[in-house]
Amino acid sequence: MAYVRKDVSALTRGERRRFVKALLEIKRRGEYDEFVRVHVDHFIGDGDRRLRAAHMTPSFLPWHRQYLLDLERALRRVDASVTVPYWDWTKDRTARSVPWTADLLGGNGRSSDQQVTTGPFAYAEGHWTIREGVTDAKFLTRDLGRRRDPIDLPTGADVRWALDDPVYDVAPWNSTVGRGFRNKLEGWGAGHGSRSWHNHNRVHRWVGGVMLTGASVNDPVFWLHHAFLDLQWHRWQLRHREHRYLPASPPGRGSDQHRRIVARHERLPPWDVTPDELEDVSRIYRYA
Ligand code: CU
Ligand code: CU
């Protein structure tokens, strides 16, 4: 039976408590920090000549889908009733809405050093010391909405702009493409500064703190954000049924992207799974 991922605003008090408790338990066991390490290891930009499996690449969506499944499996080993909720940032748009409550992820960082001091992930609570960061800071940081230079979260129209594109991705399959669902959702745009950040990227910017880095997973909102993106991939598939993950086959030797991206039937590292196998996960979970 497929389990259900819910909108975080629809969780009951008990569901919120069990989700947080399971996260703290895998953190205590050291499993959570292994997840952070995997993300840091796969934080490879398209200026790099290596294979990019996770970011600035067609497999951005399947990579994070498998990554969420692994995390969810770890949580469900602790408590089989837990699933990863999604944060619909087109709807819950302020620093006071869910998931920024004291019984879920806690609130904004304080202004002096961006340290999160409320909720279960506050450093002083003693359960959430950052060990796999890209700086020396041991505490979780946030700057919701960027207080010194405010930006807004993406809107429903921004998401529709991505969903309306019937083509999954286009050559050269990186952060420079202006067409294709994948990059419109991942959000690498033209120009400079805040106007160039769309959907996925813009949300990372809006949250700020550790979410700006390769160790963004240290903020548990990472999972809620990526569950909402995963839901958009599902919606895009329902909307454009004749369209699929691209590229269908690997770029040839003559291509600048030869061996740098993952085609539909190629292995998606670090797992032994292909984008093709991850296109339909309806037997594992569905979205409410
Ligand atoms: Cu990522
Ligand atoms: Cu992300």
CSV table of C-alpha atoms and ligand atoms in Angstrom, one decimal:
chain,number,residue,atom,x,y,z
A,1,MET,CA,0.0,0.0,0.0
A,2,ALA,CA,1.3,3.4,-1.0
A,3,TYR,CA,1.7,5.8,1.9
A,4,VAL,CA,0.7,9.5,1.8
A,5,ARG,CA,2.8,12.6,2.0
A,6,LYS,CA,0.7,15.5,3.3
A,7,ASP,CA,0.8,19.3,3.2
A,8,VAL,CA,2.6,20.3,6.4
A,9,SER,CA,-0.2,22.7,7.2
A,10,ALA,CA,-2.6,19.7,7.4
A,11,LEU,CA,-0.5,17.7,10.0
A,12,THR,CA,-2.2,17.0,13.3
A,13,ARG,CA,-0.4,17.9,16.5
A,14,GLY,CA,0.6,14.3,16.9
A,15,GLU,CA,1.9,14.0,13.4
A,16,ARG,CA,4.0,17.1,13.8
A,17,ARG,CA,5.4,15.7,17.1
A,18,ARG,CA,6.2,12.3,15.5
A,19,PHE,CA,7.9,13.8,12.5
A,20,VAL,CA,10.1,16.0,14.6
A,21,LYS,CA,10.9,13.1,17.0
A,22,ALA,CA,11.9,10.8,14.1
A,23,LEU,CA,14.2,13.5,12.7
A,24,LEU,CA,15.9,14.0,16.1
A,25,GLU,CA,16.3,10.3,16.5
A,26,ILE,CA,18.1,9.7,13.2
A,27,LYS,CA,20.3,12.8,14.0
A,28,ARG,CA,21.1,11.2,17.4
A,29,ARG,CA,22.1,8.0,15.6
A,30,GLY,CA,24.4,9.8,13.2
A,31,GLU,CA,22.4,8.9,10.2
A,32,TYR,CA,21.3,12.4,9.5
A,33,ASP,CA,24.8,13.7,9.1
A,34,GLU,CA,25.5,10.9,6.5
A,35,PHE,CA,22.6,12.4,4.5
A,36,VAL,CA,24.2,15.8,4.7
A,37,ARG,CA,27.5,14.4,3.5
A,38,VAL,CA,25.9,12.8,0.5
A,39,HIS,CA,24.4,16.1,-0.6
A,40,VAL,CA,27.7,18.0,0.0
A,41,ASP,CA,29.5,15.3,-2.1
A,42,HIS,CA,27.1,15.8,-5.0
A,43,PHE,CA,27.1,19.6,-4.9
A,44,ILE,CA,28.8,19.9,-8.3
A,45,GLY,CA,28.2,22.9,-10.5
A,46,ASP,CA,28.1,22.9,-14.3
A,47,GLY,CA,31.4,24.8,-14.4
A,48,ASP,CA,33.0,21.6,-13.3
A,49,ARG,CA,33.9,19.0,-15.9
A,50,ARG,CA,32.7,16.0,-13.8
A,51,LEU,CA,29.4,14.1,-13.9
A,52,ARG,CA,26.6,16.2,-12.3
A,53,ALA,CA,23.9,13.9,-10.9
A,54,ALA,CA,22.1,16.3,-8.5
A,55,HIS,CA,22.2,20.0,-9.5
A,56,MET,CA,22.2,22.0,-12.8
A,57,THR,CA,21.3,18.9,-14.6
A,58,PRO,CA,18.3,16.9,-15.9
A,59,SER,CA,18.5,14.4,-13.1
A,60,PHE,CA,18.0,17.2,-10.5
A,61,LEU,CA,14.4,15.8,-10.0
A,62,PRO,CA,15.1,12.0,-9.9
A,63,TRP,CA,18.2,12.5,-7.8
A,64,HIS,CA,16.3,14.4,-5.1
A,65,ARG,CA,13.4,12.0,-5.4
A,66,GLN,CA,15.6,9.0,-4.5
A,67,TYR,CA,17.3,11.1,-1.8
A,68,LEU,CA,14.0,11.9,-0.2
A,69,LEU,CA,13.0,8.2,-0.4
A,70,ASP,CA,16.2,7.3,1.5
A,71,LEU,CA,15.5,9.8,4.2
A,72,GLU,CA,11.9,8.8,4.5
A,73,ARG,CA,13.0,5.2,4.9
A,74,ALA,CA,15.3,6.1,7.7
A,75,LEU,CA,12.5,8.1,9.4
A,76,ARG,CA,10.1,5.2,9.0
A,77,ARG,CA,12.5,2.7,10.6
A,78,VAL,CA,12.1,4.9,13.7
A,79,ASP,CA,8.4,5.4,13.4
A,80,ALA,CA,6.4,3.6,10.6
A,81,SER,CA,3.7,6.2,10.7
A,82,VAL,CA,6.0,9.1,9.6
A,83,THR,CA,6.2,10.4,6.0
A,84,VAL,CA,7.9,13.6,4.7
A,85,PRO,CA,5.4,16.5,4.6
A,86,TYR,CA,5.6,19.1,1.9
A,87,TRP,CA,5.8,22.9,2.3
A,88,ASP,CA,3.6,24.7,-0.2
A,89,TRP,CA,5.5,28.0,-0.2
A,90,THR,CA,3.0,29.5,-2.8
A,91,LYS,CA,0.5,29.4,0.1
A,92,ASP,CA,2.4,29.5,3.4
A,93,ARG,CA,4.4,32.6,2.6
A,94,THR,CA,5.5,34.3,5.7
A,95,ALA,CA,8.1,33.8,8.5
A,96,ARG,CA,5.2,33.2,10.9
A,97,SER,CA,3.3,30.5,8.9
A,98,VAL,CA,4.0,26.8,8.9
A,99,PRO,CA,6.5,25.2,9.0
A,100,TRP,CA,8.2,27.9,11.1
A,101,THR,CA,6.3,27.1,14.3
A,102,ALA,CA,7.7,26.1,17.7
A,103,ASP,CA,6.3,22.6,17.4
A,104,LEU,CA,7.7,22.0,13.9
A,105,LEU,CA,10.9,23.6,12.5
A,106,GLY,CA,11.1,26.6,14.8
A,107,GLY,CA,11.4,30.2,13.6
A,108,ASN,CA,13.7,32.7,12.1
A,109,GLY,CA,17.4,33.1,13.1
A,110,ARG,CA,18.1,36.0,15.5
A,111,SER,CA,19.5,39.1,13.8
A,112,SER,CA,23.0,39.1,15.4
A,113,ASP,CA,24.2,35.8,14.0
A,114,GLN,CA,21.2,34.2,12.3
A,115,GLN,CA,21.1,31.5,14.9
A,116,VAL,CA,17.8,29.7,15.2
A,117,THR,CA,16.8,29.9,18.9
A,118,THR,CA,13.3,28.6,18.9
A,119,GLY,CA,11.8,25.1,18.3
A,120,PRO,CA,13.3,21.6,18.5
A,121,PHE,CA,16.3,22.4,16.2
A,122,ALA,CA,17.5,25.4,18.3
A,123,TYR,CA,21.2,24.8,19.3
A,124,ALA,CA,20.5,25.3,23.0
A,125,GLU,CA,18.0,22.4,23.0
A,126,GLY,CA,21.1,20.2,22.5
A,127,HIS,CA,19.7,17.9,19.7
A,128,TRP,CA,20.8,19.7,16.6
A,129,THR,CA,24.5,20.3,16.5
A,130,ILE,CA,25.8,20.9,12.9
A,131,ARG,CA,28.7,18.5,12.2
A,132,GLU,CA,28.8,18.5,8.4
A,133,GLY,CA,28.6,22.2,7.7
A,134,VAL,CA,30.6,24.2,5.2
A,135,THR,CA,31.5,26.7,7.9
A,136,ASP,CA,32.6,26.2,11.6
A,137,ALA,CA,29.2,27.3,12.9
A,138,LYS,CA,27.7,24.5,15.1
A,139,PHE,CA,24.2,26.0,15.1
A,140,LEU,CA,21.4,26.1,12.5
A,141,THR,CA,21.0,29.5,10.8
A,142,ARG,CA,18.2,31.2,8.9
A,143,ASP,CA,17.4,34.6,7.6
A,144,LEU,CA,13.8,34.2,6.4
A,145,GLY,CA,12.9,36.6,3.7
A,146,ARG,CA,16.4,38.2,3.8
A,147,ARG,CA,15.8,41.0,6.3
A,148,ARG,CA,18.5,43.4,4.9
A,149,ASP,CA,17.5,42.9,1.2
A,150,PRO,CA,14.0,41.4,1.2
A,151,ILE,CA,12.8,39.0,-1.5
A,152,ASP,CA,9.5,37.2,-1.9
A,153,LEU,CA,8.9,33.5,-2.2
A,154,PRO,CA,7.9,32.3,-5.6
A,155,THR,CA,4.2,32.5,-6.5
A,156,GLY,CA,1.7,30.1,-7.9
A,157,ALA,CA,2.2,31.8,-11.3
A,158,ASP,CA,5.9,31.1,-11.1
A,159,VAL,CA,5.2,27.4,-10.6
A,160,ARG,CA,2.7,27.4,-13.4
A,161,TRP,CA,5.3,28.9,-15.7
A,162,ALA,CA,7.4,25.8,-15.2
A,163,LEU,CA,4.5,23.4,-15.3
A,164,ASP,CA,3.2,24.8,-18.6
A,165,ASP,CA,6.4,23.8,-20.4
A,166,PRO,CA,5.7,20.5,-22.0
A,167,VAL,CA,9.4,19.6,-22.6
A,168,TYR,CA,11.3,18.1,-19.6
A,169,ASP,CA,14.7,19.6,-20.4
A,170,VAL,CA,16.7,20.8,-23.3
A,171,ALA,CA,20.4,20.8,-24.5
A,172,PRO,CA,22.9,21.8,-23.2
A,173,TRP,CA,21.2,20.3,-20.1
A,174,ASN,CA,22.7,22.7,-17.6
A,175,SER,CA,22.0,25.9,-15.7
A,176,THR,CA,21.9,28.1,-18.8
A,177,VAL,CA,18.8,26.7,-20.5
A,178,GLY,CA,15.9,29.0,-20.7
A,179,ARG,CA,13.4,26.4,-21.7
A,180,GLY,CA,12.3,23.1,-20.2
A,181,PHE,CA,10.4,22.2,-17.1
A,182,ARG,CA,13.5,21.1,-15.1
A,183,ASN,CA,15.4,24.3,-15.1
A,184,LYS,CA,12.3,26.5,-14.8
A,185,LEU,CA,11.6,24.6,-11.6
A,186,GLU,CA,15.3,24.3,-10.4
A,187,GLY,CA,15.4,28.0,-11.1
A,188,TRP,CA,18.7,29.1,-12.7
A,189,GLY,CA,17.8,32.3,-14.5
A,190,ALA,CA,19.5,34.9,-16.6
A,191,GLY,CA,20.9,38.1,-15.2
A,192,HIS,CA,22.2,38.9,-11.8
A,193,GLY,CA,20.9,39.0,-8.2
A,194,SER,CA,17.4,38.2,-6.9
A,195,ARG,CA,15.7,38.5,-10.3
A,196,SER,CA,17.7,35.5,-11.6
A,197,TRP,CA,16.5,33.1,-8.9
A,198,HIS,CA,13.3,31.2,-9.7
A,199,ASN,CA,11.2,28.6,-7.9
A,200,HIS,CA,13.6,26.0,-6.2
A,201,ASN,CA,16.6,28.4,-6.0
A,202,ARG,CA,14.5,31.3,-4.8
A,203,VAL,CA,13.2,29.4,-1.9
A,204,HIS,CA,16.7,28.4,-0.8
A,205,ARG,CA,17.6,32.2,-1.0
A,206,TRP,CA,14.5,33.2,1.0
A,207,VAL,CA,15.2,30.8,3.8
A,208,GLY,CA,18.9,31.9,3.9
A,209,GLY,CA,21.5,30.7,6.5
A,210,VAL,CA,22.6,27.1,5.9
A,211,MET,CA,20.1,26.8,3.0
A,212,LEU,CA,22.4,28.9,0.9
A,213,THR,CA,25.1,26.2,1.0
A,214,GLY,CA,25.9,22.7,-0.2
A,215,ALA,CA,25.1,21.6,3.4
A,216,SER,CA,21.5,23.0,3.1
A,217,VAL,CA,20.2,19.7,4.3
A,218,ASN,CA,21.2,20.8,7.8
A,219,ASP,CA,18.0,22.7,7.8
A,220,PRO,CA,15.2,20.1,7.9
A,221,VAL,CA,13.1,22.5,5.8
A,222,PHE,CA,15.2,21.1,3.0
A,223,TRP,CA,13.0,18.0,2.9
A,224,LEU,CA,9.7,19.8,3.0
A,225,HIS,CA,10.9,22.1,0.2
A,226,HIS,CA,12.1,19.3,-2.0
A,227,ALA,CA,8.9,17.2,-1.3
A,228,PHE,CA,6.9,20.1,-2.8
A,229,LEU,CA,9.2,20.2,-5.9
A,230,ASP,CA,8.8,16.4,-6.2
A,231,LEU,CA,5.0,17.0,-6.2
A,232,GLN,CA,5.5,19.5,-9.1
A,233,TRP,CA,7.3,16.8,-11.1
A,234,HIS,CA,4.3,14.5,-10.5
A,235,ARG,CA,1.9,17.3,-11.6
A,236,TRP,CA,3.9,18.0,-14.7
A,237,GLN,CA,3.8,14.3,-15.6
A,238,LEU,CA,0.0,14.3,-15.3
A,239,ARG,CA,-0.3,17.4,-17.4
A,240,HIS,CA,2.0,16.3,-20.2
A,241,ARG,CA,1.4,12.5,-20.4
A,242,GLU,CA,3.1,12.0,-23.7
A,243,HIS,CA,6.3,13.7,-22.4
A,244,ARG,CA,9.1,12.1,-20.4
A,245,TYR,CA,12.5,12.5,-18.7
A,246,LEU,CA,15.1,13.8,-21.2
A,247,PRO,CA,17.6,13.1,-22.5
A,248,ALA,CA,16.5,9.6,-23.5
A,249,SER,CA,20.0,8.6,-24.5
A,250,PRO,CA,23.4,10.0,-23.5
A,251,PRO,CA,25.0,12.9,-25.4
A,252,GLY,CA,27.7,11.6,-27.7
A,253,ARG,CA,31.4,12.2,-27.8
A,254,GLY,CA,31.0,15.4,-29.8
A,255,SER,CA,28.9,16.9,-27.1
A,256,ASP,CA,30.2,19.2,-24.4
A,257,GLN,CA,28.0,17.3,-21.9
A,258,HIS,CA,29.4,13.9,-22.9
A,259,ARG,CA,29.6,11.8,-19.6
A,260,ARG,CA,28.6,14.9,-17.6
A,261,ILE,CA,24.8,14.2,-17.3
A,262,VAL,CA,22.6,11.2,-16.6
A,263,ALA,CA,20.4,10.0,-19.4
A,264,ARG,CA,17.1,8.2,-18.9
A,265,HIS,CA,18.5,4.7,-18.7
A,266,GLU,CA,21.8,5.5,-17.0
A,267,ARG,CA,22.7,4.8,-13.4
A,268,LEU,CA,22.1,7.8,-11.1
A,269,PRO,CA,25.0,7.9,-8.6
A,270,PRO,CA,25.3,7.1,-5.7
A,271,TRP,CA,22.5,4.7,-6.2
A,272,ASP,CA,21.9,1.7,-8.5
A,273,VAL,CA,18.7,3.2,-10.0
A,274,THR,CA,17.9,5.1,-13.2
A,275,PRO,CA,15.7,8.2,-13.9
A,276,ASP,CA,13.5,5.8,-15.9
A,277,GLU,CA,12.8,3.7,-12.8
A,278,LEU,CA,12.1,6.8,-10.7
A,279,GLU,CA,9.5,8.3,-13.1
A,280,ASP,CA,6.7,6.3,-11.5
A,281,VAL,CA,6.8,5.9,-7.7
A,282,SER,CA,3.0,5.6,-7.3
A,283,ARG,CA,3.4,2.2,-5.7
A,284,ILE,CA,5.6,3.7,-2.9
A,285,TYR,CA,3.8,7.0,-2.0
A,286,ARG,CA,1.3,9.5,-3.2
A,287,TYR,CA,0.6,13.1,-2.3
A,288,ALA,CA,-2.5,14.3,-0.5
B,1,CU,CU,20.2,19.5,-3.6
B,2,CU,CU,17.4,22.4,-3.1
